[in-house]
Amino acid sequence: PTPSLPLTLILAATPSLGIGRAGALPWKSLKADMAFFARVTKRVPGVGGGVGAAGAAGASPSPSPTNRPTKTQNAVIMGRKTWDSIPPRFRPLAGRVNVVVSRSGAVAGLDAAREREKVLVAGGLGEAVGVLQKGVVEEVGVGRVFVIGGASLYEQALRMEGARRVVLTKVGREFECDAFFGVDLEGEGARGKGWVRRSRGQLEEWVGEKVEAGEEAGVGYEFCLFEREG
Ligand code: FOL
């Protein structure tokens, strides 16, 4: 059987795992975290050359000669409400293949968005993964695949075998939230399901940059990596 495409969930959460409030992030802004999110989801690993280097995604299957990718980008899969939550000037997220999951297929602002970058619409997470699994989307090689929320999509992703990794920003204090991440990765339940926290060095190696905890407007934050073993 084809091994499932590795998925990385990326999110920021309060100590009680709050991730959202009224269709937006719970905090006013955590610029350092948002910048980390943008760099990490854009950076394609491997073979020198940097962003857009041909064939940079070591894991992608060999494409047929007729659709050989000339560049590789990571992909971000998001739920329709998360798409709505991104300021129109920032969507689609630049330099990444954007996939929006919408059961009805209705996605606001698509025409304008499509003039900027590739945006795919999938009817479910399985369909989104299936499209990306081919390794090429309209001439663009697919590198890492990130699930960027929200709560419902994270839950579906965690049930998939491909969900190997969570890049979590721990936000140091509580904010009022109405959307939560479903798994306490440091709790007993998660350990039992194979989730382990990796070291800061392993996180740095995976994201390809030094990481440092910090504080912004009195709010502390810390970047963590969890992986599922087995
Ligand atoms: N993961 C982490 N660590 N922090 C987050 O805030 C986060 N947010 C989402 C998913 N994973 C996350 C979903 N929400 C943008 C806005 C909201 C959003 C995700 C992304 C956005 O506009 N991103 C731009 C950068 C904008 C800026 O620099 O202010 C991007 O290019 O990624």
Short mmCIF file of C-alpha atoms and ligand atoms in Angstrom, two decimals:
data_model
loop_
_atom_site.label_atom_id
_atom_site.label_comp_id
_atom_site.label_asym_id
_atom_site.label_seq_id
_atom_site.Cartn_x
_atom_site.Cartn_y
_atom_site.Cartn_z
CA PRO A 1 0.00 0.00 0.00
CA THR A 2 1.17 3.58 -0.70
CA PRO A 3 2.48 5.08 2.53
CA SER A 4 0.31 8.03 3.45
CA LEU A 5 1.70 11.46 2.74
CA PRO A 6 3.36 12.83 5.89
CA LEU A 7 1.33 15.67 7.36
CA THR A 8 2.56 18.30 9.80
CA LEU A 9 0.03 20.17 11.91
CA ILE A 10 1.13 23.68 12.82
CA LEU A 11 -0.66 25.78 15.42
CA ALA A 12 -0.34 28.14 18.34
CA ALA A 13 -2.30 27.37 21.51
CA THR A 14 -2.90 28.67 25.03
CA PRO A 15 -2.18 26.47 28.07
CA SER A 16 -5.74 25.10 27.87
CA LEU A 17 -5.22 24.44 24.13
CA GLY A 18 -7.33 27.36 22.94
CA ILE A 19 -6.62 28.17 19.31
CA GLY A 20 -9.41 30.49 18.21
CA ARG A 21 -12.14 32.87 19.17
CA ALA A 22 -15.04 34.16 17.07
CA GLY A 23 -13.46 33.04 13.81
CA ALA A 24 -10.07 34.60 14.51
CA LEU A 25 -6.96 34.03 16.58
CA PRO A 26 -7.58 34.58 20.32
CA TRP A 27 -4.75 37.10 20.70
CA LYS A 28 -4.46 40.51 19.08
CA SER A 29 -1.13 39.69 17.52
CA LEU A 30 1.95 37.62 18.17
CA LYS A 31 4.13 38.88 15.35
CA ALA A 32 7.11 36.65 16.10
CA ASP A 33 4.90 33.56 15.99
CA MET A 34 3.14 34.62 12.78
CA ALA A 35 6.53 35.28 11.17
CA PHE A 36 7.72 31.84 12.36
CA PHE A 37 4.58 30.28 10.86
CA ALA A 38 5.22 31.99 7.52
CA ARG A 39 8.92 31.02 7.35
CA VAL A 40 8.40 27.43 8.43
CA THR A 41 5.48 26.77 6.09
CA LYS A 42 7.37 28.35 3.16
CA ARG A 43 10.77 26.72 3.66
CA VAL A 44 11.32 23.71 1.41
CA PRO A 45 13.97 21.41 2.85
CA GLY A 46 16.97 19.88 1.21
CA VAL A 47 19.31 20.31 -1.73
CA GLY A 48 20.84 23.78 -1.30
CA GLY A 49 19.35 26.07 -3.87
CA GLY A 50 16.70 27.43 -1.54
CA VAL A 51 13.06 28.11 -2.33
CA GLY A 52 12.04 26.92 -5.75
CA ALA A 53 15.00 24.64 -6.35
CA ALA A 54 13.88 21.92 -8.75
CA GLY A 55 13.20 18.63 -7.08
CA ALA A 56 13.82 20.01 -3.60
CA ALA A 57 11.19 17.72 -2.13
CA GLY A 58 13.12 14.53 -1.75
CA ALA A 59 9.96 12.61 -1.07
CA SER A 60 8.02 13.54 -4.18
CA PRO A 61 7.53 10.80 -6.74
CA SER A 62 9.24 11.12 -10.12
CA PRO A 63 6.90 13.11 -12.31
CA SER A 64 6.37 12.22 -15.93
CA PRO A 65 8.62 14.13 -18.35
CA THR A 66 5.69 16.21 -19.56
CA ASN A 67 4.88 17.73 -16.19
CA ARG A 68 8.30 17.91 -14.58
CA PRO A 69 8.08 20.56 -11.87
CA THR A 70 10.38 23.54 -12.33
CA LYS A 71 9.90 24.60 -8.74
CA THR A 72 8.78 23.06 -5.50
CA GLN A 73 6.56 24.62 -2.86
CA ASN A 74 5.16 23.36 0.39
CA ALA A 75 1.41 23.02 0.66
CA VAL A 76 -0.95 24.35 3.32
CA ILE A 77 -4.29 22.65 3.83
CA MET A 78 -6.89 24.66 5.69
CA GLY A 79 -10.56 24.49 6.54
CA ARG A 80 -12.94 26.97 4.95
CA LYS A 81 -13.33 29.01 8.16
CA THR A 82 -9.57 29.34 8.49
CA TRP A 83 -9.44 30.58 4.90
CA ASP A 84 -12.10 33.17 5.82
CA SER A 85 -10.02 34.22 8.85
CA ILE A 86 -6.94 35.13 6.78
CA PRO A 87 -6.90 38.81 5.77
CA PRO A 88 -7.75 38.95 2.02
CA ARG A 89 -4.44 40.68 1.28
CA PHE A 90 -2.57 37.68 2.71
CA ARG A 91 -4.56 34.96 0.99
CA PRO A 92 -3.76 32.75 -0.66
CA LEU A 93 -0.67 32.41 1.55
CA ALA A 94 2.15 33.39 -0.79
CA GLY A 95 4.77 30.94 -1.95
CA ARG A 96 2.73 27.92 -0.86
CA VAL A 97 0.20 25.70 -2.61
CA ASN A 98 -3.06 26.53 -0.82
CA VAL A 99 -5.76 23.88 -0.45
CA VAL A 100 -9.08 24.88 1.09
CA VAL A 101 -11.36 22.15 2.39
CA SER A 102 -15.01 23.00 1.87
CA ARG A 103 -17.79 20.45 1.71
CA SER A 104 -20.01 22.75 -0.34
CA GLY A 105 -17.18 24.04 -2.50
CA ALA A 106 -18.15 27.61 -1.68
CA VAL A 107 -15.06 29.64 -0.82
CA ALA A 108 -15.15 33.43 -0.48
CA GLY A 109 -12.83 35.60 -2.54
CA LEU A 110 -11.54 32.75 -4.70
CA ASP A 111 -11.39 34.57 -8.02
CA ALA A 112 -9.21 37.37 -6.68
CA ALA A 113 -7.12 34.83 -4.78
CA ARG A 114 -6.57 32.69 -7.85
CA GLU A 115 -5.09 35.64 -9.68
CA ARG A 116 -2.30 35.64 -7.13
CA GLU A 117 -1.43 31.95 -6.63
CA LYS A 118 -2.67 28.44 -6.92
CA VAL A 119 -5.67 27.66 -4.76
CA LEU A 120 -7.27 24.27 -4.83
CA VAL A 121 -10.62 23.44 -3.29
CA ALA A 122 -11.22 19.94 -1.95
CA GLY A 123 -14.42 18.46 -0.60
CA GLY A 124 -12.65 16.82 2.33
CA LEU A 125 -9.25 16.32 3.91
CA GLY A 126 -8.82 12.92 2.28
CA GLU A 127 -9.40 14.45 -1.13
CA ALA A 128 -6.93 17.28 -0.35
CA VAL A 129 -4.25 14.78 0.64
CA GLY A 130 -5.04 12.65 -2.41
CA VAL A 131 -4.40 15.55 -4.78
CA LEU A 132 -1.12 16.49 -3.07
CA GLN A 133 0.00 12.86 -2.89
CA LYS A 134 0.56 12.97 -6.65
CA GLY A 135 3.54 15.20 -5.84
CA VAL A 136 2.85 17.82 -8.48
CA VAL A 137 0.11 20.43 -8.66
CA GLU A 138 -0.08 22.38 -11.93
CA GLU A 139 3.65 22.14 -12.65
CA VAL A 140 4.65 22.88 -9.06
CA GLY A 141 6.35 20.11 -7.10
CA VAL A 142 4.85 19.57 -3.66
CA GLY A 143 7.26 19.64 -0.73
CA ARG A 144 6.10 19.48 2.87
CA VAL A 145 2.39 19.39 3.57
CA PHE A 146 1.05 21.40 6.51
CA VAL A 147 -2.41 21.32 8.04
CA ILE A 148 -3.00 24.86 9.32
CA GLY A 149 -6.41 24.51 10.99
CA GLY A 150 -8.86 25.00 12.32
CA ALA A 151 -10.11 22.76 15.10
CA SER A 152 -12.22 20.54 12.87
CA LEU A 153 -9.47 19.98 10.31
CA TYR A 154 -6.85 19.30 13.01
CA GLU A 155 -9.17 16.65 14.46
CA GLN A 156 -9.64 14.98 11.10
CA ALA A 157 -5.90 15.13 10.41
CA LEU A 158 -5.02 13.55 13.76
CA ARG A 159 -7.14 10.55 12.80
CA MET A 160 -5.07 10.01 9.66
CA GLU A 161 -2.04 7.78 9.61
CA GLY A 162 -0.07 10.46 7.77
CA ALA A 163 -0.22 12.87 10.73
CA ARG A 164 3.39 12.47 11.89
CA ARG A 165 4.29 15.80 13.40
CA VAL A 166 2.94 18.80 15.28
CA VAL A 167 4.78 22.11 15.36
CA LEU A 168 3.21 23.81 18.36
CA THR A 169 3.71 27.34 19.63
CA LYS A 170 2.88 27.29 23.32
CA VAL A 171 1.38 30.64 24.22
CA GLY A 172 2.22 31.48 27.80
CA ARG A 173 -1.10 32.67 29.14
CA GLU A 174 -4.82 32.18 28.68
CA PHE A 175 -7.04 34.12 26.28
CA GLU A 176 -10.78 33.67 25.89
CA CYS A 177 -11.29 30.95 23.28
CA ASP A 178 -14.16 29.11 21.62
CA ALA A 179 -12.06 26.73 19.50
CA PHE A 180 -9.62 24.22 20.94
CA PHE A 181 -7.01 21.72 19.79
CA GLY A 182 -8.23 18.21 20.53
CA VAL A 183 -5.13 16.54 21.96
CA ASP A 184 -3.00 17.45 24.96
CA LEU A 185 0.29 16.34 23.42
CA GLU A 186 2.02 16.30 26.79
CA GLY A 187 -0.69 14.32 28.55
CA GLU A 188 -0.80 10.58 29.21
CA GLY A 189 -3.36 9.95 26.47
CA ALA A 190 -1.09 11.36 23.78
CA ARG A 191 1.94 9.44 25.05
CA GLY A 192 -0.16 6.29 24.77
CA LYS A 193 -0.89 7.15 21.15
CA GLY A 194 2.83 7.49 20.43
CA TRP A 195 3.24 11.27 20.58
CA VAL A 196 6.62 12.33 21.93
CA ARG A 197 8.16 15.75 22.37
CA ARG A 198 11.43 16.27 20.49
CA SER A 199 14.31 18.45 21.66
CA ARG A 200 14.83 22.03 20.66
CA GLY A 201 17.79 20.88 18.53
CA GLN A 202 15.57 18.43 16.67
CA LEU A 203 13.00 21.17 16.11
CA GLU A 204 15.73 23.47 14.76
CA GLU A 205 16.95 20.76 12.43
CA TRP A 206 13.46 20.09 11.11
CA VAL A 207 12.44 23.72 10.61
CA GLY A 208 15.87 24.70 9.29
CA GLU A 209 16.45 27.64 11.62
CA LYS A 210 17.42 28.52 15.17
CA VAL A 211 14.43 28.85 17.46
CA GLU A 212 14.18 30.89 20.60
CA ALA A 213 11.38 31.36 23.10
CA GLY A 214 10.38 34.94 23.68
CA GLU A 215 7.82 37.40 24.92
CA GLU A 216 5.76 39.95 23.09
CA ALA A 217 3.56 42.55 24.78
CA GLY A 218 3.84 40.55 27.99
CA VAL A 219 2.81 37.28 26.33
CA GLY A 220 5.40 34.51 26.41
CA TYR A 221 5.72 31.94 23.66
CA GLU A 222 7.76 28.81 23.03
CA PHE A 223 8.13 26.69 19.90
CA CYS A 224 7.87 22.88 20.25
CA LEU A 225 7.99 19.81 18.04
CA PHE A 226 6.04 16.61 18.66
CA GLU A 227 6.33 13.49 16.56
CA ARG A 228 4.33 10.31 16.47
CA GLU A 229 6.43 7.18 16.81
CA GLY A 230 5.69 3.87 15.19
N1 FOL B 1 0.42 28.41 13.58
C1 FOL B 1 1.06 29.25 14.41
N2 FOL B 1 2.19 28.87 15.01
N3 FOL B 1 0.58 30.47 14.65
C2 FOL B 1 -0.57 30.91 14.06
O1 FOL B 1 -0.99 32.05 14.30
C3 FOL B 1 -1.26 30.06 13.16
N4 FOL B 1 -2.39 30.48 12.53
C4 FOL B 1 -2.99 29.64 11.70
C5 FOL B 1 -2.47 28.36 11.51
N5 FOL B 1 -1.36 27.97 12.12
C6 FOL B 1 -0.74 28.81 12.95
C7 FOL B 1 -4.24 30.04 10.97
N6 FOL B 1 -4.46 31.46 10.91
C8 FOL B 1 -2.24 34.06 8.48
C9 FOL B 1 -3.33 34.52 9.20
C10 FOL B 1 -4.05 33.66 10.01
C11 FOL B 1 -3.70 32.30 10.09
C12 FOL B 1 -2.61 31.85 9.38
C13 FOL B 1 -1.88 32.73 8.59
C14 FOL B 1 -1.45 34.99 7.62
O2 FOL B 1 -1.93 36.03 7.21
N7 FOL B 1 -0.18 34.63 7.34
C15 FOL B 1 0.75 35.35 6.46
C16 FOL B 1 1.66 36.26 7.27
C17 FOL B 1 0.98 37.50 7.69
C18 FOL B 1 1.88 38.44 8.49
O3 FOL B 1 3.11 38.43 8.30
O4 FOL B 1 1.36 39.18 9.33
C19 FOL B 1 1.64 34.32 5.81
O5 FOL B 1 2.23 34.67 4.78
O6 FOL B 1 1.77 33.19 6.32
#
